[in-house]
Amino acid sequence: MNILFGGKAGQGINELSIMIGKVATNLGYWVFNYKDYQSLIRGGHNFNVLCISDKPIKSYDNKIDLLVALDQNTIEFHKDELSDKNEIISEEIINSRGLIREHKLDKKVVNAIYAGSVIKKLGIELNELESVFNENFSGEILKHDILAAKLGNELVEEKYSLKKVGDKKYFINGNYGIAIGAIASGLDIYFAYPMSPATTILHDLAKKQIEYNYVVHQPENELGAINNTIGAAFAGAKTFTSTSGGGFDLMSETLSLQGISEIPLVVALIQRQGPGTGAPTYTSQGDLNAALYSGHGDFSRILIAPGDAKECIELTNQAFYLSYKFGLLSIILSDKHLAEDMICFEKPPEILDVKDRNHPNYPGKTIVKATSYEHLPNKETTEDPIEIKKGIERRLEKIKDYEKEIENFKTTKIYGNGKNLIIGFGSTKGAILDSLDELNAKFLQILYLEPFPKDKVKKMIEDSQDFIVVENNVVGQLSDLITKHTGIIIPKEKRLLKYDAMPFTPHDIVNSLVRWKK
């Protein structure tokens, strides 16, 4: 079933949706939480779509079974999306302001009142919601929230019957996954300047810095963030930074500094709709080329694109491993949809042990020099053409070493067993997976975009009856990358592109591939 929570910015729409999602995951359900919000602090229209199923679900659907409207605009905006047997919980029914006045409650308990009503409508015991409250609140806040939920619970009738169906599942978003992956890799210092939709990595890591004994620092801008990151890494720390859009543009000079200095550098690029300021709270995969080619001069890099929150943990961990073992730039490529929308998984992630200081740049072990100039192996600068050529070749030579290491990792994943082939990367994974039940197709997910798994991709295309490349940008940057590495020309009709700043849904994919329907 699909529940839409809607209201104004500042009304706690996202927290309300997450609370109900946590209750459902505690009961063993698969849950997906889609978050849609404008670039506003107050007002406007924000909404979340919470999808709950007893089977794995990786994306959201537009047909709404239960509409939870904290304002009238939500009903007006979404009335055409309601399913035939829809239910509505609105302020007209709840009268939260009246309840707050009558029981002298804090004004902030409005979403607790609605949460109590939603739980009743779903046929879930109120104590399941109280358990979630207990995990997140304490003192007077907890007391008021529990009372508010009880009041809301009494205002509606039960419609559905969501009983316990299995064990509790993990329920996180991609940014939280990246943060956990960095912590698991032995993070010492995280530097970042806030820029949506990368900002919640900063928030999540700041909350955990005392517990896990690392430091979070917010410098004056993105230039300060990346220069602090590479500088502290040179001094021996395990460091990390993240950004989006224009913030990544500002960092490009330091990417080149890494390329010649070979100081380990890990960067998370969380894409949003551009160019310029664009639509900062909406999604895109338009920065693939920026991630591949930013920085002047020729130098190697790792570019990894997780497709769900669990992969965000695992691939961030791999990025640290490769960066610190080989002195590389590792970029983790995500986007707003993957970064902020929450998904379930059952098994814990696979984590490499990269906490050992396996890179030589650590104080007390050796004297280490670095420079942004071309240099000899001992780091002394040179302008000798012969030595310049040797330096470039030496740095590029290690590509063979890390490509051999990467053979131990999954650079691609294959799902399904149909005759046709869907190719994608990053956040398109969820919608593609949820569309496979209706299509005679398999899905090739590309995890490593640099170095590119050209042989695997080429063989999959050649063995398929037909194929299409799915991506959230206007020109087909992944298609062009495939052509570059495989020589296979991908015409316009084999590029399924979406560039309205919204993520793909299974409906989008199935409707575009009617010829492949089972």
CSV table of N, CA and C in Angstrom, one decimal, residues 81-148:
chain,number,residue,atom,x,y,z
A,81,GLU,N,-4.4,11.3,-7.9
A,81,GLU,CA,-3.5,10.2,-7.7
A,81,GLU,C,-4.1,9.1,-6.8
A,82,LEU,N,-5.3,9.4,-6.2
A,82,LEU,CA,-5.9,8.5,-5.3
A,82,LEU,C,-6.4,7.2,-6.0
A,83,SER,N,-6.2,6.1,-5.3
A,83,SER,CA,-6.7,4.8,-5.8
A,83,SER,C,-8.2,4.7,-5.6
A,84,ASP,N,-8.8,3.7,-6.2
A,84,ASP,CA,-10.3,3.6,-6.1
A,84,ASP,C,-10.8,3.5,-4.7
A,85,LYS,N,-10.0,2.8,-3.8
A,85,LYS,CA,-10.5,2.5,-2.4
A,85,LYS,C,-9.6,3.3,-1.5
A,86,ASN,N,-9.5,4.6,-1.7
A,86,ASN,CA,-8.7,5.5,-0.9
A,86,ASN,C,-9.3,5.9,0.4
A,87,GLU,N,-8.4,6.3,1.3
A,87,GLU,CA,-8.8,6.8,2.6
A,87,GLU,C,-8.1,8.1,2.8
A,88,ILE,N,-8.7,9.1,3.5
A,88,ILE,CA,-8.1,10.4,3.7
A,88,ILE,C,-8.1,10.7,5.2
A,89,ILE,N,-7.0,11.1,5.7
A,89,ILE,CA,-6.9,11.7,7.1
A,89,ILE,C,-6.5,13.1,6.9
A,90,SER,N,-7.4,14.1,7.4
A,90,SER,CA,-7.1,15.5,7.2
A,90,SER,C,-7.3,16.3,8.4
A,91,GLU,N,-7.0,17.5,8.4
A,91,GLU,CA,-7.1,18.4,9.6
A,91,GLU,C,-8.6,18.6,9.9
A,92,GLU,N,-9.5,18.5,8.9
A,92,GLU,CA,-10.9,18.5,9.2
A,92,GLU,C,-11.4,17.4,10.1
A,93,ILE,N,-10.7,16.3,9.9
A,93,ILE,CA,-11.1,15.1,10.8
A,93,ILE,C,-10.3,15.2,12.1
A,94,ILE,N,-9.1,15.5,12.1
A,94,ILE,CA,-8.2,15.5,13.3
A,94,ILE,C,-8.4,16.7,14.2
A,95,ASN,N,-8.5,17.9,13.6
A,95,ASN,CA,-8.6,19.1,14.4
A,95,ASN,C,-7.5,19.2,15.5
A,96,SER,N,-6.2,19.1,15.0
A,96,SER,CA,-5.1,19.0,15.9
A,96,SER,C,-5.0,20.3,16.7
A,97,ARG,N,-5.3,21.4,16.2
A,97,ARG,CA,-5.2,22.7,17.0
A,97,ARG,C,-6.1,22.7,18.2
A,98,GLY,N,-7.3,22.2,18.0
A,98,GLY,CA,-8.3,22.1,19.1
A,98,GLY,C,-7.8,21.1,20.1
A,99,LEU,N,-7.2,20.0,19.7
A,99,LEU,CA,-6.7,19.0,20.7
A,99,LEU,C,-5.6,19.5,21.5
A,100,ILE,N,-4.7,20.3,20.8
A,100,ILE,CA,-3.5,20.9,21.5
A,100,ILE,C,-4.0,21.9,22.6
A,101,ARG,N,-5.0,22.7,22.2
A,101,ARG,CA,-5.5,23.7,23.1
A,101,ARG,C,-6.2,23.0,24.3
A,102,GLU,N,-7.0,22.0,24.0
A,102,GLU,CA,-7.8,21.4,25.0
A,102,GLU,C,-6.9,20.6,26.1
A,103,HIS,N,-5.9,20.0,25.6
A,103,HIS,CA,-5.0,19.2,26.5
A,103,HIS,C,-3.7,19.9,26.8
A,104,LYS,N,-3.6,21.2,26.5
A,104,LYS,CA,-2.4,22.0,26.8
A,104,LYS,C,-1.1,21.3,26.4
A,105,LEU,N,-1.1,20.9,25.2
A,105,LEU,CA,0.1,20.2,24.6
A,105,LEU,C,1.0,21.1,23.9
A,106,ASP,N,2.3,20.8,23.7
A,106,ASP,CA,3.2,21.5,22.9
A,106,ASP,C,2.7,21.5,21.4
A,107,LYS,N,2.9,22.7,20.8
A,107,LYS,CA,2.4,22.8,19.4
A,107,LYS,C,3.1,21.8,18.4
A,108,LYS,N,4.3,21.4,18.8
A,108,LYS,CA,5.1,20.5,18.0
A,108,LYS,C,4.6,19.0,17.9
A,109,VAL,N,3.6,18.7,18.7
A,109,VAL,CA,3.1,17.3,18.7
A,109,VAL,C,2.1,17.0,17.6
A,110,VAL,N,1.9,18.0,16.7
A,110,VAL,CA,0.9,17.8,15.6
A,110,VAL,C,1.1,16.5,14.9
A,111,ASN,N,2.4,16.2,14.5
A,111,ASN,CA,2.6,15.0,13.7
A,111,ASN,C,2.5,13.7,14.5
A,112,ALA,N,2.6,13.9,15.9
A,112,ALA,CA,2.4,12.7,16.7
A,112,ALA,C,0.9,12.4,16.7
A,113,ILE,N,0.0,13.4,16.7
A,113,ILE,CA,-1.4,13.2,16.6
A,113,ILE,C,-1.7,12.4,15.3
A,114,TYR,N,-1.2,12.9,14.2
A,114,TYR,CA,-1.4,12.3,12.9
A,114,TYR,C,-0.9,10.9,12.9
A,115,ALA,N,0.3,10.7,13.5
A,115,ALA,CA,0.9,9.3,13.6
A,115,ALA,C,0.0,8.4,14.3
A,116,GLY,N,-0.6,8.8,15.4
A,116,GLY,CA,-1.6,7.9,16.1
A,116,GLY,C,-2.8,7.6,15.3
A,117,SER,N,-3.3,8.5,14.5
A,117,SER,CA,-4.4,8.2,13.6
A,117,SER,C,-4.0,7.3,12.5
A,118,VAL,N,-2.8,7.5,11.9
A,118,VAL,CA,-2.4,6.6,10.8
A,118,VAL,C,-2.2,5.1,11.3
A,119,ILE,N,-1.6,5.0,12.5
A,119,ILE,CA,-1.4,3.7,13.1
A,119,ILE,C,-2.8,3.0,13.3
A,120,LYS,N,-3.8,3.7,13.7
A,120,LYS,CA,-5.1,3.1,13.9
A,120,LYS,C,-5.7,2.7,12.6
A,121,LYS,N,-5.5,3.5,11.6
A,121,LYS,CA,-6.1,3.3,10.2
A,121,LYS,C,-5.4,2.0,9.6
A,122,LEU,N,-4.2,1.8,9.9
A,122,LEU,CA,-3.4,0.6,9.4
A,122,LEU,C,-3.7,-0.6,10.2
A,123,GLY,N,-4.4,-0.5,11.3
A,123,GLY,CA,-4.6,-1.7,12.1
A,123,GLY,C,-3.4,-2.2,12.9
A,124,ILE,N,-2.5,-1.2,13.3
A,124,ILE,CA,-1.3,-1.6,14.1
A,124,ILE,C,-1.6,-1.1,15.5
A,125,GLU,N,-1.1,-1.9,16.4
A,125,GLU,CA,-1.2,-1.6,17.9
A,125,GLU,C,-0.5,-0.3,18.2
A,126,LEU,N,-1.0,0.5,19.0
A,126,LEU,CA,-0.4,1.8,19.4
A,126,LEU,C,1.0,1.7,20.0
A,127,ASN,N,1.1,0.6,20.8
A,127,ASN,CA,2.4,0.4,21.5
A,127,ASN,C,3.6,0.2,20.5
A,128,GLU,N,3.3,-0.1,19.2
A,128,GLU,CA,4.4,-0.2,18.2
A,128,GLU,C,4.9,1.2,17.9
A,129,LEU,N,4.0,2.2,17.9
A,129,LEU,CA,4.4,3.6,17.6
A,129,LEU,C,5.1,4.1,18.9
A,130,GLU,N,4.6,3.8,20.1
A,130,GLU,CA,5.3,4.2,21.3
A,130,GLU,C,6.7,3.7,21.4
A,131,SER,N,7.0,2.5,20.9
A,131,SER,CA,8.3,2.0,20.9
A,131,SER,C,9.3,2.8,20.0
A,132,VAL,N,8.8,3.3,18.9
A,132,VAL,CA,9.6,4.2,18.0
A,132,VAL,C,9.8,5.5,18.7
A,133,PHE,N,8.8,6.0,19.4
A,133,PHE,CA,8.9,7.3,20.2
A,133,PHE,C,10.0,7.1,21.2
A,134,ASN,N,10.0,6.0,21.9
A,134,ASN,CA,11.0,5.7,23.0
A,134,ASN,C,12.4,5.7,22.5
A,135,GLU,N,12.6,5.3,21.2
A,135,GLU,CA,13.9,5.2,20.6
A,135,GLU,C,14.4,6.6,20.3
A,136,ASN,N,13.5,7.6,20.1
A,136,ASN,CA,13.9,8.9,19.6
A,136,ASN,C,13.7,10.1,20.5
A,137,PHE,N,12.9,9.9,21.5
A,137,PHE,CA,12.6,11.0,22.4
A,137,PHE,C,12.7,10.6,23.9
A,138,SER,N,12.7,11.6,24.7
A,138,SER,CA,12.7,11.4,26.2
A,138,SER,C,12.1,12.6,26.9
A,139,GLY,N,11.9,12.4,28.2
A,139,GLY,CA,11.4,13.5,29.0
A,139,GLY,C,10.0,14.0,28.7
A,140,GLU,N,9.8,15.3,28.8
A,140,GLU,CA,8.5,15.9,28.5
A,140,GLU,C,8.0,15.7,27.1
A,141,ILE,N,9.0,15.8,26.2
A,141,ILE,CA,8.7,15.6,24.7
A,141,ILE,C,8.1,14.2,24.5
A,142,LEU,N,8.7,13.2,25.1
A,142,LEU,CA,8.1,11.8,24.9
A,142,LEU,C,6.7,11.7,25.6
A,143,LYS,N,6.6,12.3,26.7
A,143,LYS,CA,5.3,12.3,27.4
A,143,LYS,C,4.2,12.9,26.6
A,144,HIS,N,4.5,14.1,26.0
A,144,HIS,CA,3.5,14.8,25.2
A,144,HIS,C,3.2,14.0,23.9
A,145,ASP,N,4.2,13.5,23.3
A,145,ASP,CA,4.0,12.7,22.0
A,145,ASP,C,3.2,11.5,22.2
A,146,ILE,N,3.4,10.8,23.3
A,146,ILE,CA,2.6,9.6,23.6
A,146,ILE,C,1.1,9.9,23.8
A,147,LEU,N,0.9,11.0,24.6
A,147,LEU,CA,-0.5,11.5,24.8
A,147,LEU,C,-1.1,11.9,23.5
A,148,ALA,N,-0.4,12.7,22.7
A,148,ALA,CA,-0.9,13.1,21.4
A,148,ALA,C,-1.3,12.0,20.5
